[in-house]
PDB file of C-alpha atoms in Angstrom:
ATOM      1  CA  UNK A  17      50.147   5.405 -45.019  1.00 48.00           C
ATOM      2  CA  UNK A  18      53.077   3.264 -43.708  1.00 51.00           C
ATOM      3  CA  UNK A  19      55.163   4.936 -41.719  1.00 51.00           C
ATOM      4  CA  UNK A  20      59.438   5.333 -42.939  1.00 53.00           C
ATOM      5  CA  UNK A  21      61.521   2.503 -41.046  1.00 51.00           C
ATOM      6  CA  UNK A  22      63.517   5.609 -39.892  1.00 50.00           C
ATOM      7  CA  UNK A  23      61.047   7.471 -38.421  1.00 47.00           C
ATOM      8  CA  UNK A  24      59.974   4.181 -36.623  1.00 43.00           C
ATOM      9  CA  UNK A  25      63.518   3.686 -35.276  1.00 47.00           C
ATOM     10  CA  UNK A  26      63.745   7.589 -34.420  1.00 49.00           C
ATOM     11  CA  UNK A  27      60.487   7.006 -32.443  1.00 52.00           C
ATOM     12  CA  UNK A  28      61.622   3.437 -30.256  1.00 50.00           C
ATOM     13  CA  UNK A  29      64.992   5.136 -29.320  1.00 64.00           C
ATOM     14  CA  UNK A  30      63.350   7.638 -28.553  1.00 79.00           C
ATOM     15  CA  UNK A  31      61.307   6.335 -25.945  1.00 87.00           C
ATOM     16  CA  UNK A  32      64.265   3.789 -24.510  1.00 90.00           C
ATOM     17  CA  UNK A  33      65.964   6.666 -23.914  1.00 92.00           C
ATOM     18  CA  UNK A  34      63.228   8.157 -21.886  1.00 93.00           C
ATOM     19  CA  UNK A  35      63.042   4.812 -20.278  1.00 92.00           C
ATOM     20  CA  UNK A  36      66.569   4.842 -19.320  1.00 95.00           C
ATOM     21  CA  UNK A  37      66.426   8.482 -18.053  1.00 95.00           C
ATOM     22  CA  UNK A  38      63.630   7.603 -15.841  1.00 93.00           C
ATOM     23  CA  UNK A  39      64.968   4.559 -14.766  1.00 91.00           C
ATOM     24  CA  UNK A  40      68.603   6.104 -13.608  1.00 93.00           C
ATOM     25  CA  UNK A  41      66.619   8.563 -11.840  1.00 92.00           C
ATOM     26  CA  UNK A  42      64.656   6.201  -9.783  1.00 87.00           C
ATOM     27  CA  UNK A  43      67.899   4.858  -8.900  1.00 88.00           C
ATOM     28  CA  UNK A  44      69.672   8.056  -7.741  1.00 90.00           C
ATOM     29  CA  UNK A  45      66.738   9.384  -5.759  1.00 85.00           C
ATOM     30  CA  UNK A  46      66.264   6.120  -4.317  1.00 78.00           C
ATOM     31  CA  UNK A  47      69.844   6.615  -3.068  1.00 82.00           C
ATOM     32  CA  UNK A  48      70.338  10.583  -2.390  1.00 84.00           C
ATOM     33  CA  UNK A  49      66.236  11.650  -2.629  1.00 80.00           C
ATOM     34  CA  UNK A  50      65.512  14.590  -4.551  1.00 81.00           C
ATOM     35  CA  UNK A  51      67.654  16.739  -2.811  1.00 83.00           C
ATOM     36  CA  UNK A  52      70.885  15.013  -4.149  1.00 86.00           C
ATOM     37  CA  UNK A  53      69.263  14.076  -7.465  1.00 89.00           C
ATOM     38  CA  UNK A  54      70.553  16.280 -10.277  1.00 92.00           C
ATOM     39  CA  UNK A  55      70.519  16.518 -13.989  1.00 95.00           C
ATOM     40  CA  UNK A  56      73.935  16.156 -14.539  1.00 95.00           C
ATOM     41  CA  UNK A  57      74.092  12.752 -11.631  1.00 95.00           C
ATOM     42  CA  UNK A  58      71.062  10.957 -13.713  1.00 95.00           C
ATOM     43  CA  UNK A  59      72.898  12.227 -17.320  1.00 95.00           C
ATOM     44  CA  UNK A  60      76.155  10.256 -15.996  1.00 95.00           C
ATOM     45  CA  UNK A  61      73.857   7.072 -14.519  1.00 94.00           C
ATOM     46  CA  UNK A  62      72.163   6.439 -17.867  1.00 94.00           C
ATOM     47  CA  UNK A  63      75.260   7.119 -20.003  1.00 94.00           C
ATOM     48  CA  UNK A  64      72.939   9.708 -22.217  1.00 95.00           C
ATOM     49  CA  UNK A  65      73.952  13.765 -22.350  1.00 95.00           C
ATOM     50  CA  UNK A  66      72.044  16.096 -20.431  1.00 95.00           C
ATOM     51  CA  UNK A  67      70.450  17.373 -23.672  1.00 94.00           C
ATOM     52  CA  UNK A  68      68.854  14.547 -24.505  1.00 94.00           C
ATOM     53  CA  UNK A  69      67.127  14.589 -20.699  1.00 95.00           C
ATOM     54  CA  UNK A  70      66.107  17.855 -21.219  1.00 95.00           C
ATOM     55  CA  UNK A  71      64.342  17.351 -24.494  1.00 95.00           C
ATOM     56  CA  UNK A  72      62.175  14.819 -22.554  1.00 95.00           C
ATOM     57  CA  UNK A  73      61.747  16.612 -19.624  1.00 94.00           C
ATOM     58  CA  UNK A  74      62.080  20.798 -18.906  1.00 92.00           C
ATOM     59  CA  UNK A  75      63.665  20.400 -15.341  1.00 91.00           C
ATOM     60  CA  UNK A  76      64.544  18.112 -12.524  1.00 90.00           C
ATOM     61  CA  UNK A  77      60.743  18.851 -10.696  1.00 89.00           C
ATOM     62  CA  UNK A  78      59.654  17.341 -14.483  1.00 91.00           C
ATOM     63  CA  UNK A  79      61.690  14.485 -14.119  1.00 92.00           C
ATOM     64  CA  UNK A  80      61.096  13.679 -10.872  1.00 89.00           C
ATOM     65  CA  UNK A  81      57.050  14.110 -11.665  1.00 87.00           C
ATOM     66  CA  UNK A  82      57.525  11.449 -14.507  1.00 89.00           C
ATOM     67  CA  UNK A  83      59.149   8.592 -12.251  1.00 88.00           C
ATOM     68  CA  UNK A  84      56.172   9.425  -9.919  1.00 85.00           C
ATOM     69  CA  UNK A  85      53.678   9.024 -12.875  1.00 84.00           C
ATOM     70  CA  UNK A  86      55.049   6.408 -14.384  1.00 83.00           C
ATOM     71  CA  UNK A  87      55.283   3.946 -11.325  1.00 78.00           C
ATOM     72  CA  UNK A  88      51.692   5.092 -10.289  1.00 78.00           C
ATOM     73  CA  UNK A  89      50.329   4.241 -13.476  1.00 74.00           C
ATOM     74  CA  UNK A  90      51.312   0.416 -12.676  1.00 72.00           C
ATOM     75  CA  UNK A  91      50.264   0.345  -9.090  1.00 77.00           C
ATOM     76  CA  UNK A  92      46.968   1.780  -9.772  1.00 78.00           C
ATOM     77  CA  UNK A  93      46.479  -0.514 -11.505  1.00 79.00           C
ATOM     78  CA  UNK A  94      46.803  -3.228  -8.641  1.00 79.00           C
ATOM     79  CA  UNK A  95      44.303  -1.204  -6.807  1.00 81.00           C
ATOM     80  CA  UNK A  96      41.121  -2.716  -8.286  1.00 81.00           C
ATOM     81  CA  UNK A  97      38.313  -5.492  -6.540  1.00 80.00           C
ATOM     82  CA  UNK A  98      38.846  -8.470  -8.979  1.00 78.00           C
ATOM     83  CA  UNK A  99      36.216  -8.452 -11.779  1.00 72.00           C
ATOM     84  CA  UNK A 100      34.285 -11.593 -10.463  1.00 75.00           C
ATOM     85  CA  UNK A 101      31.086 -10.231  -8.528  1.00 78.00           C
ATOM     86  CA  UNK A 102      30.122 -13.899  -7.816  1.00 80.00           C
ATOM     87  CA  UNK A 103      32.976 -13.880  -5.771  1.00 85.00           C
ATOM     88  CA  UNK A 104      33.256 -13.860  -1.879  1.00 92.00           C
ATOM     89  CA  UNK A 105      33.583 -10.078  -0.761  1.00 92.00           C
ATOM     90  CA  UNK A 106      36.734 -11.189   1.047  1.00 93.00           C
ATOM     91  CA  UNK A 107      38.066 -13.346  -1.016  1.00 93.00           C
ATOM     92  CA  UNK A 108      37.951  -9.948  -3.880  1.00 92.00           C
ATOM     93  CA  UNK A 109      39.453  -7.732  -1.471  1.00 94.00           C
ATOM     94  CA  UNK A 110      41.943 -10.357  -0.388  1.00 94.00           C
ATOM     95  CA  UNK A 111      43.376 -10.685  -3.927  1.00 92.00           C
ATOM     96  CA  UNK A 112      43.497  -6.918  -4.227  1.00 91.00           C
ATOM     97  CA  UNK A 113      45.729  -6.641  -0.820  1.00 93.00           C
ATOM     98  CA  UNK A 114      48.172  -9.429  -2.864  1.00 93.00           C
ATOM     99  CA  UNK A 115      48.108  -7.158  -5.925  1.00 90.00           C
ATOM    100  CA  UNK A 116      49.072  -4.122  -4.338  1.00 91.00           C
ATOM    101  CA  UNK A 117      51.731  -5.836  -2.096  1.00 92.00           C
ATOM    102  CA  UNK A 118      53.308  -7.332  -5.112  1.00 91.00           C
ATOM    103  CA  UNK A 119      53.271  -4.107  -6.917  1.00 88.00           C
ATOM    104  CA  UNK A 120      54.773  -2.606  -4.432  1.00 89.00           C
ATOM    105  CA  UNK A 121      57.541  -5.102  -3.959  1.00 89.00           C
ATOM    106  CA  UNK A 122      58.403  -5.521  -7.639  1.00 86.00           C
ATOM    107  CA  UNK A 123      58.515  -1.638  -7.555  1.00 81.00           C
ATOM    108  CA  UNK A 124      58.798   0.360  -4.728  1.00 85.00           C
ATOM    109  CA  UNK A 125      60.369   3.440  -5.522  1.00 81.00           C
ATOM    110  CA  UNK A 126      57.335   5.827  -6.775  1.00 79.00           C
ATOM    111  CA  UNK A 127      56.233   5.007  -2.953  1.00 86.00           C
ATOM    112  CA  UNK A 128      59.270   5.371  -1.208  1.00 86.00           C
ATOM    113  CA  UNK A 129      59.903   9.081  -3.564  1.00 85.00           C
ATOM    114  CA  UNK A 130      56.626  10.026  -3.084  1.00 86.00           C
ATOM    115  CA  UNK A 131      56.283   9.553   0.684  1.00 88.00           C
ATOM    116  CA  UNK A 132      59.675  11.773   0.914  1.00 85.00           C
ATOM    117  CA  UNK A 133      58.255  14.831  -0.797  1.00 85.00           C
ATOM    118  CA  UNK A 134      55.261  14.845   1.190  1.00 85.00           C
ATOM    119  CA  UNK A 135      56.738  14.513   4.397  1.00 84.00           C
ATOM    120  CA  UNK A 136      58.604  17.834   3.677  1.00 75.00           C
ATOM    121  CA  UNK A 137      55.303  19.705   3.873  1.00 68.00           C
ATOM    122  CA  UNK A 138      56.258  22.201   1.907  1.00 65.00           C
ATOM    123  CA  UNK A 139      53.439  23.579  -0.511  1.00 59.00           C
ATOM    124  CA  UNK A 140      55.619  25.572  -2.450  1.00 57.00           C
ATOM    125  CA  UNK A 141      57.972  22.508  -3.164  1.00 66.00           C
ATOM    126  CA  UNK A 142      58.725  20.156  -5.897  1.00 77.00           C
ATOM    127  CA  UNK A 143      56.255  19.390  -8.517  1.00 82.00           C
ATOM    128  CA  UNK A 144      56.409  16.032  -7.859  1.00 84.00           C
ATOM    129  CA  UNK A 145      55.178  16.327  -4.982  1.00 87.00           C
ATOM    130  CA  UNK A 146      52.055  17.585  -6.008  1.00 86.00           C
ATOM    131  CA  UNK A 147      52.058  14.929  -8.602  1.00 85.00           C
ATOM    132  CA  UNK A 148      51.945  11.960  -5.779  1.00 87.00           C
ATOM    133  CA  UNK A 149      49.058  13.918  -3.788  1.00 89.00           C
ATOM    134  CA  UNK A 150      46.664  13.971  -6.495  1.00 89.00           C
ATOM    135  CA  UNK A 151      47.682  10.524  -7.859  1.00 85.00           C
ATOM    136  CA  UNK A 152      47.200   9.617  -4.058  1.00 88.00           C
ATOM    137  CA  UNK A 153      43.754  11.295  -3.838  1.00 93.00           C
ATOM    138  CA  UNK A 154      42.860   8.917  -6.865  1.00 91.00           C
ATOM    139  CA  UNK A 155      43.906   5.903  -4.981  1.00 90.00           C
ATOM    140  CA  UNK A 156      41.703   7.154  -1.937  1.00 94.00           C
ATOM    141  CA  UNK A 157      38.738   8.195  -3.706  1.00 94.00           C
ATOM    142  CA  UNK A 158      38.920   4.326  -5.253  1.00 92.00           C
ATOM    143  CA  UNK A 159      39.389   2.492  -1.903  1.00 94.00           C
ATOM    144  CA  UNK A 160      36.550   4.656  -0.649  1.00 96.00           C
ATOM    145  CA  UNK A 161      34.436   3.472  -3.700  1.00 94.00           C
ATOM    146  CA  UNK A 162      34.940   0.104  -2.925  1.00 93.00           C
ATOM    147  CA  UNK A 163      33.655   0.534   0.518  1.00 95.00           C
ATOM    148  CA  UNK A 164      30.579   1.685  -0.672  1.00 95.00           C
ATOM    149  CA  UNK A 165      30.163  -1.215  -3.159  1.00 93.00           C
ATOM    150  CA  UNK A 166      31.130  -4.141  -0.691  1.00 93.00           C
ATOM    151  CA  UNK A 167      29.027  -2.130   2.355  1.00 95.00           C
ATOM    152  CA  UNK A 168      26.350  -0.177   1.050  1.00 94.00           C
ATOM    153  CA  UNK A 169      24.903   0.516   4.364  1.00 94.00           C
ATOM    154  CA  UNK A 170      28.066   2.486   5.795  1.00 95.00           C
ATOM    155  CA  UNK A 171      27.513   6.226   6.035  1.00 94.00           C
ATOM    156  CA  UNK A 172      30.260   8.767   4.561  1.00 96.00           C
ATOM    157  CA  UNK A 173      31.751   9.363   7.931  1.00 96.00           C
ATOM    158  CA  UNK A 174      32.778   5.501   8.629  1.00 97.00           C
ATOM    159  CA  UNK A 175      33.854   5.137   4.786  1.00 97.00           C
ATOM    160  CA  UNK A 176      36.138   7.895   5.814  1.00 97.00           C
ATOM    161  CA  UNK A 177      37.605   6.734   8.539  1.00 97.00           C
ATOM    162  CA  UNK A 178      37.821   3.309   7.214  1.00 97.00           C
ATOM    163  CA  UNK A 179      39.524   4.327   3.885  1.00 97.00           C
ATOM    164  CA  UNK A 180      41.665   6.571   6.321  1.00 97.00           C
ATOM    165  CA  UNK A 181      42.751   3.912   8.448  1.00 97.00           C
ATOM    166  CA  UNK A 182      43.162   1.232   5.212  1.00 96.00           C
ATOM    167  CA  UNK A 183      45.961   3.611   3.821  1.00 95.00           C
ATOM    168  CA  UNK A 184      47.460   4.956   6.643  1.00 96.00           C
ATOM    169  CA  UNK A 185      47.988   1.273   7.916  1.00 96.00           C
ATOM    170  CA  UNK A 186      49.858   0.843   4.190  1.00 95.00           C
ATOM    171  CA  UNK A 187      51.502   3.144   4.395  1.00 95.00           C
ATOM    172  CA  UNK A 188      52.625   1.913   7.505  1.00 96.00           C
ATOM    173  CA  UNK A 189      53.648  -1.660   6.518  1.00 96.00           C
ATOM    174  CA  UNK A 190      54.982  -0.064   3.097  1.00 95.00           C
ATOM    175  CA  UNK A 191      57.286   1.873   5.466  1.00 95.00           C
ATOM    176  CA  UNK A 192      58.650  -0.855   8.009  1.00 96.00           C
ATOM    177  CA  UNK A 193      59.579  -2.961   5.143  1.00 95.00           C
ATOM    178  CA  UNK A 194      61.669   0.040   3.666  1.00 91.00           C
ATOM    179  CA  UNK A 195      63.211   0.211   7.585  1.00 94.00           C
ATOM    180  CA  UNK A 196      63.780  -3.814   8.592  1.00 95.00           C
ATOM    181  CA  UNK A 197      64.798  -5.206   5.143  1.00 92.00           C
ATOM    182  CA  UNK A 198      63.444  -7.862   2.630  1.00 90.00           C
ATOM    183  CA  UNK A 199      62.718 -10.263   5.792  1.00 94.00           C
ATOM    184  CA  UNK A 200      59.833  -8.594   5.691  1.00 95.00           C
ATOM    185  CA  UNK A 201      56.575 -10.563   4.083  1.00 96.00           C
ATOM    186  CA  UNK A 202      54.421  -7.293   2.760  1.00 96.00           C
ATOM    187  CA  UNK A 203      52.483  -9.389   1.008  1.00 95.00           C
ATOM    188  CA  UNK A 204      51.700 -11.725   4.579  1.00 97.00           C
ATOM    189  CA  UNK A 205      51.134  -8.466   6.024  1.00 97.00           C
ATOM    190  CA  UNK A 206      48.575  -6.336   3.893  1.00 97.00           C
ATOM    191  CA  UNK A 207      46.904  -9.796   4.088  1.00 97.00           C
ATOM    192  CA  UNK A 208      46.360  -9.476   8.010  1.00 97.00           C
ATOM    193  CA  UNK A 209      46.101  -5.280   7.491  1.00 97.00           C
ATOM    194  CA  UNK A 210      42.683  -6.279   4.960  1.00 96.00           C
ATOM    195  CA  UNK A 211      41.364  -8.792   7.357  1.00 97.00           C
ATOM    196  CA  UNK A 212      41.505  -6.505   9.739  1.00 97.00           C
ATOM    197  CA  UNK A 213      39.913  -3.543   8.043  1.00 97.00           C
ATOM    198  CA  UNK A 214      37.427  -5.888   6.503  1.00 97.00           C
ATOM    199  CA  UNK A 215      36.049  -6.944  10.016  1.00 97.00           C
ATOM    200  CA  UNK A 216      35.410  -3.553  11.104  1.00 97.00           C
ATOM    201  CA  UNK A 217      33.814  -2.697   8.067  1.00 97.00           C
ATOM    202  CA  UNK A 218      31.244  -5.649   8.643  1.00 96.00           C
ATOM    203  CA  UNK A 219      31.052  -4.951  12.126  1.00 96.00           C
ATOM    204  CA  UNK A 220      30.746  -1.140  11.383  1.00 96.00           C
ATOM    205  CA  UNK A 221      27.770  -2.084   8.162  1.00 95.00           C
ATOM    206  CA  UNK A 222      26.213  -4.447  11.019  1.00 93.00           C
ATOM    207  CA  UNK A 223      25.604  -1.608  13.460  1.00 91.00           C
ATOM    208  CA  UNK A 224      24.066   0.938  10.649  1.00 83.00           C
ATOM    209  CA  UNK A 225      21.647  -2.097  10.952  1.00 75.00           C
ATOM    210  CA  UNK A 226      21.083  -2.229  14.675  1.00 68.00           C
ATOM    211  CA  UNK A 227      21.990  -5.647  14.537  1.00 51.00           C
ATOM    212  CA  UNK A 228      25.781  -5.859  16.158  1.00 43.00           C
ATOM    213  CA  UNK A 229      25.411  -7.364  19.227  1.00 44.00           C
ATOM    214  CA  UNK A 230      29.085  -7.425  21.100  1.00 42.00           C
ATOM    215  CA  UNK A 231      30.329 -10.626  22.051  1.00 41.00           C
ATOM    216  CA  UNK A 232      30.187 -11.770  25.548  1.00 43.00           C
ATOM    217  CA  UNK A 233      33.761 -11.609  27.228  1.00 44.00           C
ATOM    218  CA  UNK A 234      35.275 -14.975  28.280  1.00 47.00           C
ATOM    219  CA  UNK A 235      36.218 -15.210  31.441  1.00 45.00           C
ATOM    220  CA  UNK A 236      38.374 -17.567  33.048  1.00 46.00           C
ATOM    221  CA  UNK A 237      37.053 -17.619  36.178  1.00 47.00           C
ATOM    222  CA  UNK A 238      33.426 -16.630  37.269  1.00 49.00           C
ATOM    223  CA  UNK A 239      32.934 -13.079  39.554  1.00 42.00           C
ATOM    224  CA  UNK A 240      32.002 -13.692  43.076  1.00 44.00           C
ATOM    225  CA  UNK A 241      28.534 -12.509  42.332  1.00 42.00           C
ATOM    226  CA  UNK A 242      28.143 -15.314  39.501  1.00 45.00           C
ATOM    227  CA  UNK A 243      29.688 -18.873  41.936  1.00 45.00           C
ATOM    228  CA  UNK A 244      27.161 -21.238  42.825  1.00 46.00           C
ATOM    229  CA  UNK A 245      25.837 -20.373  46.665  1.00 48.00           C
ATOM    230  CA  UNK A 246      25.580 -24.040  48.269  1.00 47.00           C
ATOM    231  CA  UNK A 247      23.345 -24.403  50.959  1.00 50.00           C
ATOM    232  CA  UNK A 248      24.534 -24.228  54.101  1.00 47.00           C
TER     233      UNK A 248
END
């Protein structure tokens, strides 16, 4: 049965207005962080009445929970080895770094939100916060995975660390941008923050192999021990 053209109108404004509610409220938070964000601050932002943000969300934490959601939903998206399993294993993970970095410049505020309420370390605090840790756990538990695909002779402990070190080191680079400005070239970055994690992750799968050798160090000039004795 065909749905009433009013009921399909009632339905699209409904969710532009949710769009617009969640979109002031990225705004303000981006501005004055949860702290300073407030009901009646997003109501006067997105021109709608604070009724209509409360019948699409029950409180600020729900509001705030929502703009986490909804600009993790698009980034985890980014966060995927490319399909192609002919593929170079660093050429895959080199396109996912570019995804992510663009997702995160064409929307940075779930990230930048996020990163706020868990630095408070409070457990009892906003529901959002809770929101980014799991939704962070996800993204962890699927950089882990690919670790195991590209390396499947790594044990648990060095996927750990590596995974570890991958996001911390994003988190990082995610962060100076916020601090220095635009100037910035995430996307140059995460490309040198892969490489790098990449290497030790071959170097690491090389050595659960017994076969990393390290590299001899080049030395400019030769120790005493090593110059040519002449005969006297």
């Amino acid at each position: 049965m065909t749905r009433p053209p009013t009921a399909r109108r009632k339905r699209a404004n409904g969710v532009e207005s949710r769009q617009r509610i969640l979109d002031a409220t990225v705004e303000i938070a981006g501005e004055r962080g949860y702290e300073g964000t407030s009901i009646a601050a997003v109501s006067a932002k997105c021109g709608l009445p604070a009724s209509s943000i409360y019948w699409h969300f029950e409180d600020k934490d729900d509001l705030i929970a929502a703009v986490i959601e909804r600009g993790f939903a698009a980034w985890l998206r980014a966060v995927e080895l490319p399909g192609d399993e002919s593929a170079p294993p660093l050429e895959r993970v080199l396109a996912l770094a570019a995804n992510v970095a663009n997702s995160l410049v064409e929307a940075p505020d779930f990230l930048r939100l996020g990163l706020m309420l868990a630095l408070e370390r409070n457990p009892a605090g906003p529901r959002g916060r809770q929101v980014f840790l799991d939704v962070r756990d996800i993204a962890r538990r699927r950089i882990a995975d690919m670790f195991r695909t590209l390396f499947p002779s790594l044990d648990e402990d060095v996927v750990r660390t590596l995974t570890t070190y991958a996001m911390a080191g994003a988190d990082g680079l995610f962060v100076h941008r916020e601090i220095a400005g635009d100037g910035v070239d995430l996307a140059a970055m995460f490309e040198l923050h892969v490489r790098l994690v990449y290497e030790a992750a071959v170097r690491a799968a090389a050595r659960s192999h017994g076969r990393a050798r390290p590299a001899p160090e080049k030395r400019a000039h030769p120790l005493p021990t090593e110059r040519r004795q002449t005969p006297p």
